[in-house]
XYZ file of C-alpha atoms in Angstrom:
573
model
C 43.979 76.274 36.775
C 45.606 73.484 38.733
C 46.717 73.791 42.340
C 50.423 73.483 43.019
C 51.323 71.778 46.294
C 54.023 73.475 48.335
C 56.917 71.123 49.123
C 57.118 70.429 52.826
C 60.423 70.855 54.682
C 62.554 67.847 55.443
C 61.493 65.979 58.550
C 63.869 65.781 61.492
C 66.252 62.810 61.462
C 68.571 61.694 64.243
C 71.665 62.065 62.024
C 70.905 65.795 61.715
C 72.258 66.242 65.258
C 75.809 65.795 63.973
C 75.373 66.541 60.253
C 73.208 69.670 60.361
C 75.016 72.872 61.387
C 71.821 74.101 63.064
C 72.019 71.376 65.714
C 75.655 70.237 65.693
C 77.090 72.842 68.075
C 74.380 72.416 70.722
C 74.470 68.640 70.435
C 78.262 68.461 70.894
C 78.101 70.718 73.953
C 75.365 68.614 75.542
C 77.340 65.410 74.899
C 80.489 66.969 76.360
C 78.594 68.131 79.458
C 77.102 64.670 79.996
C 80.543 63.056 79.648
C 82.047 65.449 82.187
C 79.240 64.759 84.679
C 79.647 61.005 84.216
C 83.421 61.284 84.706
C 82.977 63.252 87.932
C 80.393 60.753 89.194
C 82.722 57.856 88.366
C 85.649 59.442 90.176
C 83.513 60.234 93.216
C 82.101 56.690 93.312
C 85.598 55.275 92.944
C 86.822 57.355 95.891
C 83.904 56.224 98.052
C 84.546 52.551 97.202
C 88.268 52.847 97.937
C 87.545 54.524 101.257
C 85.109 51.731 102.099
C 87.795 49.160 101.266
C 90.032 50.869 103.822
C 87.289 50.778 106.435
C 86.449 54.466 106.068
C 83.152 56.134 105.320
C 82.617 59.344 103.405
C 80.824 62.037 105.385
C 81.175 65.282 107.297
C 79.788 64.151 110.655
C 83.285 64.512 112.162
C 82.899 68.301 111.911
C 80.476 68.244 114.866
C 82.925 66.409 117.157
C 85.159 68.217 119.705
C 88.380 69.473 118.155
C 90.489 68.842 121.310
C 93.265 71.239 120.306
C 94.075 74.896 120.926
C 94.561 77.691 118.395
C 97.075 80.343 119.369
C 95.378 83.317 117.668
C 91.645 83.640 117.107
C 89.037 86.281 116.397
C 86.005 84.474 117.842
C 85.303 82.483 121.000
C 87.045 79.106 120.852
C 88.416 76.462 123.219
C 89.584 72.877 122.954
C 86.022 71.594 123.494
C 84.720 73.470 120.475
C 83.881 71.466 117.374
C 86.039 70.917 114.322
C 83.684 73.168 112.362
C 84.360 76.020 114.809
C 88.095 75.379 114.520
C 87.751 75.530 110.735
C 85.919 78.866 111.002
C 88.702 80.234 113.227
C 91.252 79.172 110.625
C 89.169 80.683 107.821
C 88.924 84.016 109.652
C 92.678 83.991 110.276
C 93.250 83.396 106.565
C 90.882 86.204 105.583
C 92.607 88.640 107.963
C 95.961 87.922 106.318
C 94.457 88.162 102.834
C 92.549 91.421 103.380
C 95.295 93.261 105.281
C 97.924 91.873 102.918
C 96.066 93.048 99.806
C 95.642 96.549 101.240
C 99.305 96.854 102.242
C 100.519 95.312 98.974
C 98.452 97.827 97.010
C 99.950 100.727 98.990
C 103.508 99.408 98.587
C 102.968 98.657 94.913
C 101.432 102.003 93.955
C 104.093 103.988 95.816
C 106.953 101.906 94.412
C 105.547 101.894 90.885
C 105.141 105.672 90.794
C 108.483 106.251 92.532
C 110.304 104.080 89.990
C 109.230 106.550 87.312
C 110.533 109.479 89.365
C 113.064 111.829 87.774
C 115.053 111.628 90.997
C 117.837 109.170 90.147
C 118.342 107.889 93.723
C 114.623 107.205 94.356
C 114.168 105.502 90.994
C 117.219 103.262 91.512
C 116.192 102.369 95.078
C 112.763 101.285 93.846
C 114.413 99.255 91.092
C 116.539 97.454 93.671
C 113.460 96.757 95.811
C 111.366 95.452 92.929
C 114.012 93.320 91.261
C 115.399 92.023 94.555
C 112.106 91.062 96.157
C 110.526 89.576 93.024
C 113.426 87.187 92.468
C 113.588 85.733 95.987
C 111.023 83.004 96.818
C 108.288 84.250 99.107
C 108.814 81.292 101.453
C 112.363 82.463 102.204
C 111.126 85.990 102.845
C 108.465 84.746 105.277
C 111.058 82.730 107.199
C 113.441 85.713 107.137
C 110.866 88.047 108.694
C 109.984 85.413 111.298
C 113.666 84.994 112.194
C 114.155 88.764 112.478
C 111.174 89.167 114.799
C 112.173 86.191 116.953
C 115.894 86.934 117.164
C 116.322 90.684 116.742
C 113.468 91.994 118.875
C 114.042 92.221 122.649
C 112.484 89.938 125.215
C 109.861 91.424 127.586
C 112.395 91.365 130.416
C 114.502 93.918 128.506
C 111.814 96.547 129.194
C 111.946 96.121 133.004
C 113.676 98.387 135.501
C 115.779 101.504 135.361
C 118.546 99.704 133.465
C 116.134 98.576 130.713
C 117.830 97.997 127.372
C 114.634 98.352 125.332
C 111.821 100.882 125.211
C 108.320 101.033 123.806
C 107.411 102.945 120.659
C 105.129 105.922 119.972
C 105.096 107.372 123.434
C 105.165 104.073 125.325
C 102.030 102.842 123.529
C 103.392 100.046 121.306
C 105.625 97.218 122.454
C 107.565 95.075 119.961
C 109.001 91.924 121.565
C 110.171 88.517 120.459
C 106.851 87.158 121.809
C 104.720 89.465 119.681
C 103.476 93.004 119.215
C 101.212 94.852 121.645
C 99.048 97.779 120.499
C 96.622 100.046 122.405
C 93.052 98.780 122.460
C 90.053 101.164 122.480
C 87.705 100.888 125.456
C 84.102 101.870 124.705
C 82.383 103.566 127.642
C 78.862 104.942 128.002
C 78.224 107.579 125.358
C 80.694 106.166 122.829
C 77.784 105.074 120.624
C 76.937 108.689 119.833
C 80.534 109.448 118.936
C 80.469 106.606 116.412
C 77.110 107.788 115.057
C 78.467 111.327 114.683
C 81.505 110.006 112.819
C 79.392 108.144 110.260
C 76.965 111.046 109.860
C 79.873 113.392 109.202
C 81.357 110.845 106.824
C 78.126 110.792 104.822
C 78.127 114.590 104.889
C 81.696 114.622 103.565
C 80.689 112.373 100.657
C 77.719 114.623 99.888
C 79.971 117.692 99.997
C 82.383 116.036 97.574
C 79.593 115.399 95.083
C 78.261 118.939 95.474
C 81.749 120.391 94.957
C 82.200 118.302 91.817
C 78.890 119.482 90.356
C 79.791 123.065 91.262
C 83.162 122.748 89.564
C 81.540 121.360 86.414
C 79.053 124.237 86.388
C 81.383 127.138 87.281
C 84.910 125.832 86.735
C 85.934 126.789 90.281
C 87.662 124.027 92.248
C 87.377 123.863 96.020
C 89.895 122.226 98.402
C 87.606 119.232 98.827
C 89.882 116.805 100.679
C 91.048 119.244 103.416
C 87.464 120.375 104.021
C 86.185 116.787 104.169
C 88.973 115.611 106.484
C 88.696 118.674 108.704
C 84.939 118.416 108.980
C 84.971 114.735 109.924
C 87.885 114.999 112.387
C 86.898 118.251 114.065
C 83.194 117.380 114.227
C 83.847 113.953 115.701
C 86.289 115.422 118.225
C 83.749 118.008 119.363
C 81.118 115.310 119.921
C 83.794 113.308 121.736
C 84.403 116.241 124.107
C 80.697 116.985 124.615
C 79.999 113.352 125.569
C 82.751 113.474 128.187
C 85.472 111.604 126.269
C 83.739 108.203 126.449
C 86.428 106.375 124.406
C 89.707 105.605 126.121
C 92.685 103.406 125.304
C 93.940 100.370 127.163
C 97.720 100.570 126.827
C 99.917 97.477 127.128
C 102.003 97.382 130.292
C 104.715 95.037 131.552
C 103.287 92.924 134.362
C 105.246 89.965 135.603
C 107.075 88.159 132.835
C 105.112 89.582 129.912
C 103.052 92.525 128.699
C 99.384 92.663 129.625
C 96.525 94.655 128.129
C 96.062 96.122 124.688
C 95.799 94.131 121.464
C 98.215 91.231 121.137
C 99.441 90.242 117.668
C 101.727 87.256 117.280
C 105.041 87.541 115.435
C 103.946 84.795 113.071
C 101.063 86.937 111.793
C 103.255 90.028 111.423
C 105.952 88.078 109.575
C 103.488 86.404 107.229
C 101.520 89.560 106.427
C 104.532 91.815 105.909
C 106.378 89.278 103.779
C 103.379 88.620 101.547
C 102.627 92.341 101.268
C 106.163 93.344 100.349
C 106.542 90.423 97.927
C 103.219 91.024 96.168
C 103.757 94.791 96.253
C 106.836 94.382 94.061
C 104.717 92.742 91.351
C 101.971 95.336 91.708
C 104.602 98.064 91.316
C 105.484 96.724 87.875
C 101.798 96.605 86.963
C 101.407 100.239 88.026
C 104.506 101.289 86.094
C 103.294 99.486 82.980
C 99.856 101.091 83.265
C 101.289 104.603 83.600
C 103.678 104.118 80.705
C 100.823 102.789 78.562
C 99.202 106.246 78.643
C 100.311 108.392 75.750
C 102.827 111.068 76.643
C 100.660 113.518 74.764
C 98.049 113.220 77.526
C 100.532 114.604 80.064
C 101.668 117.357 77.739
C 98.057 118.343 77.042
C 97.303 118.471 80.772
C 100.348 120.666 81.417
C 99.315 122.906 78.522
C 95.945 123.392 80.232
C 97.724 124.495 83.396
C 97.202 121.376 85.511
C 99.814 120.695 88.155
C 101.747 117.406 88.112
C 99.830 115.881 91.059
C 96.424 116.752 89.553
C 97.609 115.506 86.182
C 98.467 112.172 87.742
C 95.148 111.942 89.643
C 92.804 113.241 86.951
C 94.448 112.280 83.670
C 97.066 109.544 83.985
C 95.782 107.129 86.652
C 92.165 106.942 85.383
C 93.461 105.828 81.995
C 96.161 103.603 83.472
C 93.636 101.637 85.517
C 92.436 99.748 82.436
C 95.938 98.250 82.196
C 96.561 97.913 85.949
C 93.365 96.212 87.152
C 93.458 92.874 85.210
C 96.946 91.807 86.411
C 96.160 93.280 89.838
C 93.400 90.667 90.205
C 95.950 87.904 89.705
C 98.238 89.390 92.350
C 95.418 89.497 94.902
C 94.628 85.858 94.142
C 98.295 84.884 94.482
C 98.585 86.622 97.852
C 95.471 84.868 99.143
C 96.715 81.452 98.069
C 100.265 82.114 99.292
C 98.830 82.689 102.769
C 98.611 78.882 102.996
C 102.343 79.002 103.876
C 101.332 80.309 107.311
C 101.844 76.958 109.031
C 105.598 77.205 108.436
C 105.838 80.111 110.913
C 103.247 78.751 113.339
C 100.273 80.859 112.266
C 97.094 78.793 112.397
C 95.151 79.532 109.242
C 92.678 77.193 107.535
C 95.554 75.077 106.231
C 96.803 74.507 109.761
C 93.406 73.872 111.365
C 91.085 72.178 108.882
C 93.682 70.676 106.538
C 96.264 70.147 109.252
C 95.347 69.116 112.786
C 91.744 68.181 111.993
C 92.912 65.986 109.107
C 95.476 64.212 111.300
C 93.067 63.670 114.183
C 90.097 62.401 112.182
C 91.806 60.687 109.245
C 89.258 62.336 106.930
C 91.820 63.491 104.402
C 89.445 63.534 101.415
C 86.705 65.487 103.198
C 89.022 68.051 104.817
C 90.961 68.670 101.611
C 87.693 68.982 99.714
C 86.413 71.610 102.176
C 89.748 73.455 102.052
C 89.749 73.483 98.266
C 86.139 74.691 98.251
C 87.067 77.565 100.595
C 90.023 78.743 98.513
C 87.963 78.381 95.338
C 85.121 80.429 96.824
C 87.484 83.167 98.026
C 89.340 83.310 94.710
C 86.148 83.470 92.669
C 84.745 86.157 94.997
C 87.871 88.307 94.693
C 87.917 87.848 90.929
C 84.216 88.711 90.643
C 84.533 91.892 92.724
C 87.634 93.081 90.908
C 86.106 92.328 87.499
C 83.070 94.404 88.433
C 85.379 97.216 89.492
C 87.344 96.820 86.273
C 84.107 97.171 84.305
C 83.313 100.363 86.203
C 86.692 102.077 85.620
C 86.969 101.311 81.922
C 87.462 104.272 79.671
C 84.153 105.945 78.875
C 83.744 105.940 75.105
C 80.718 107.078 73.161
C 80.884 103.911 71.078
C 80.725 101.464 74.027
C 77.066 100.586 74.383
C 76.084 98.500 77.381
C 74.218 95.486 76.054
C 72.754 93.003 78.507
C 71.118 90.567 76.127
C 68.002 89.082 77.678
C 67.213 90.473 81.111
C 64.348 90.388 83.579
C 63.548 93.968 82.673
C 62.567 92.815 79.174
C 59.578 91.004 80.714
C 58.240 94.283 82.112
C 58.648 96.511 79.070
C 54.877 96.632 78.615
C 54.524 98.023 82.153
C 57.549 100.283 82.435
C 57.623 101.410 78.816
C 60.175 100.779 76.134
C 63.769 101.327 77.109
C 66.577 102.520 74.911
C 70.096 101.262 75.570
C 72.399 104.243 75.918
C 75.993 104.380 74.978
C 78.159 104.562 78.047
C 79.285 108.112 77.409
C 75.723 109.269 76.733
C 74.525 107.670 79.972
C 77.055 109.676 81.970
C 75.646 112.894 80.478
C 72.044 112.158 81.488
C 70.487 114.386 84.185
C 69.906 112.693 87.540
C 72.179 109.861 86.421
C 71.828 107.010 88.919
C 69.731 106.684 92.039
C 72.373 107.526 94.692
C 70.373 107.648 97.922
C 68.225 104.629 97.142
C 71.267 102.765 95.908
C 72.832 103.187 99.353
C 69.689 101.744 100.947
C 69.847 98.777 98.584
C 73.480 98.174 99.557
C 72.700 98.387 103.271
C 69.807 95.906 102.982
C 71.797 93.258 101.123
C 74.927 93.785 103.256
C 73.013 93.407 106.543
C 71.209 90.326 105.222
C 74.501 88.742 104.170
C 76.212 89.489 107.503
C 73.300 88.091 109.527
C 73.294 84.910 107.460
C 77.064 84.463 107.755
C 76.922 85.026 111.506
C 74.132 82.488 112.020
C 75.655 79.871 109.706
C 79.279 79.941 110.798
C 79.774 82.059 113.929
C 76.751 81.514 116.180
C 77.216 79.175 119.136
C 76.149 75.586 118.473
C 73.271 74.504 120.724
C 70.487 71.929 120.680
C 68.203 74.367 118.893
C 70.981 75.575 116.617
C 73.050 72.540 115.510
C 76.121 72.681 113.304
C 75.683 73.330 109.604
C 76.781 69.767 108.887
C 73.834 68.433 110.925
C 71.243 70.461 109.021
C 68.861 68.747 106.572
C 69.978 68.719 102.961
C 67.326 71.199 101.830
C 68.344 73.698 104.501
C 72.030 73.320 103.585
C 71.329 73.948 99.890
C 69.078 76.913 100.684
C 71.790 78.437 102.888
C 74.471 78.146 100.217
C 72.141 79.575 97.579
C 71.198 82.510 99.827
C 74.859 83.257 100.543
C 75.690 83.113 96.840
C 72.804 85.279 95.675
C 73.162 87.839 98.466
C 76.875 88.240 97.751
C 76.333 88.490 93.983
C 73.452 90.956 94.319
C 75.413 93.085 96.782
C 78.475 93.160 94.512
C 76.509 94.142 91.400
C 74.656 96.780 93.403
C 77.890 98.262 94.769
C 79.454 98.522 91.334
C 76.225 99.475 89.530
C 76.396 96.520 87.184
C 73.465 96.068 84.765
C 72.933 92.490 85.917
C 71.784 93.674 89.337
C 68.109 93.364 88.452
C 68.461 89.736 87.328
C 70.334 88.762 90.483
C 67.835 90.646 92.651
C 64.991 88.604 91.161
C 66.966 85.381 91.582
C 67.679 86.309 95.214
C 63.938 86.739 95.801
C 63.237 83.279 94.353
C 65.959 81.726 96.523
C 64.533 83.453 99.607
C 61.092 82.018 98.833
C 62.682 78.583 98.368
C 64.366 78.897 101.780
C 60.993 79.730 103.352
C 59.444 76.705 101.621
C 62.058 74.282 103.015
C 61.548 75.614 106.553
C 64.695 77.678 107.052
C 64.632 78.896 110.716
C 64.423 82.649 110.139
C 63.110 83.030 113.691
C 66.630 82.308 115.004
C 68.318 84.844 112.736
C 67.679 87.974 114.842
C 67.166 87.716 118.580
C 63.770 89.040 119.643
C 62.284 89.112 116.123
C 59.883 86.358 115.088
C 60.323 84.328 111.929
C 57.120 85.509 110.155
C 58.160 89.143 110.641
C 61.587 88.505 109.102
C 60.016 86.615 106.188
C 57.459 89.345 105.488
C 60.037 92.146 105.754
C 62.484 90.207 103.571
C 59.970 89.577 100.810
C 58.513 93.105 100.977
C 61.947 94.750 100.829
C 63.033 92.618 97.887
C 59.821 93.318 95.988
C 60.188 97.049 96.661
C 63.782 97.059 95.385
C 62.896 95.122 92.246
C 59.772 97.199 91.616
C 61.516 100.557 91.882
C 64.460 99.395 89.790
C 62.101 98.430 86.973
C 59.387 101.112 87.096
C 60.996 103.864 89.182
C 60.264 107.518 88.560
C 63.833 108.450 87.733
C 64.391 109.095 84.016
C 67.291 106.669 83.962
C 68.852 104.030 86.174
C 72.528 103.500 86.829
C 72.095 99.747 86.589
C 70.968 99.737 82.968
C 72.376 102.811 81.228
C 68.904 103.046 79.726
C 66.198 105.671 79.388
C 62.534 105.297 78.547
C 61.513 106.137 75.054
C 58.965 108.906 74.604
């Protein structure tokens, strides 16, 4: 018998990269990525050379120089001798205040208007139609200027509130003053003992959440529904008020009062901020109203009829049947409206409100002549905010999707796959099956995870952008390159891990591990953790940080619970 040699496979040839389907796709993507990187490097080098030809250098050292200008409304300590970086932070905070408050108000306006437009009351439905169609078809810039003109021209001057023959009066029992110089609201004054009132409020708030969960489980077991919201609200309000009385009423209000030529005391809000926020909220709310209406109408009418046939009242039908299903249609366009409102806030300079466009990309640009650097930082800020909003809303959208028994949660490769030999084999559950598992989620521990990552993120943000610049704590732009990179990576990973933890996303475990690696990298490059918390040494913070992260990762992977919210998985027998 003769031996037959097995033919060997074809050897690799360079032309197989573009001729062989096994390699072609990867090869083309790598080539495209290299070309994009080279194009970006060429453009950057070209900009640097052109700036050099004009006698300019590229760099961010100007951010550590005194700003030498005032900002009319600010949330942190600032004066004309503060640096340009501090002025930029003031502008960023002003932008975020408009964006956050505007998104909340726009959501309220939009939901109310969208539901009201579907009302069977002819007058209400037509009024909402006029609001939506009228506001949506007028440019937002004109609306901002209109509100600013109304506040400046229609509201009385402070002198109109003086004397017995005053032509103007304060609102809400002489507690709020609306003038052509701005709005004045009462400001809380925290006296000794107020800390315990705040602690009691949060404890009662946690108790109210626990009661809501208990009432829901009781309803599922017995079918009996309790008046959850009145009990929760009453418990929190009455309990906090009793503690307030026992502690001797340690929280008072500082009311604005007319002294001299203007009001003094209280919280002062400029007309420019009120005009900008209200205009953006009302304008964006009109678009959100159409999104809400479309989402409600996308739900089959048979769902409403079935709910009524079961005896549900109209308000409970809307809350329990219609809106949960409508959210899958409402959330995606709602993300775009939040992004539009945030970017439209850059029109603030037209009414004199100093946001990041007016500080960093306005006065700082004109004073320093660093147009490329300031615009680059401004673009990076808006990009970071937009991506953060989109990421959070997408996570929320993933959480409120309809629960179907056919929608398995697949993560592909994950860190947990590396520990299957330790934690046991895991079976991916369908989303509906996961909801039916006993002890679904980790509730209490999840709250501890959220608190840890939230506190870490806030401390890092405060040290990086808000802490006072001193010789031992220079500006971020004076830090070594390794420390700058480590800071940005820590901010990114802490935010991402916190977001996935809040919304119980399966990718939490991967981001938690990545956050641990970034933290170790920051320690390796000498990040000054000793300056992060006053009175706590650096080694203690490092040890606690690493230990807490390892504990979170360890329990998430090999915890005693039969299933984890993050994975929709259970161990196989």
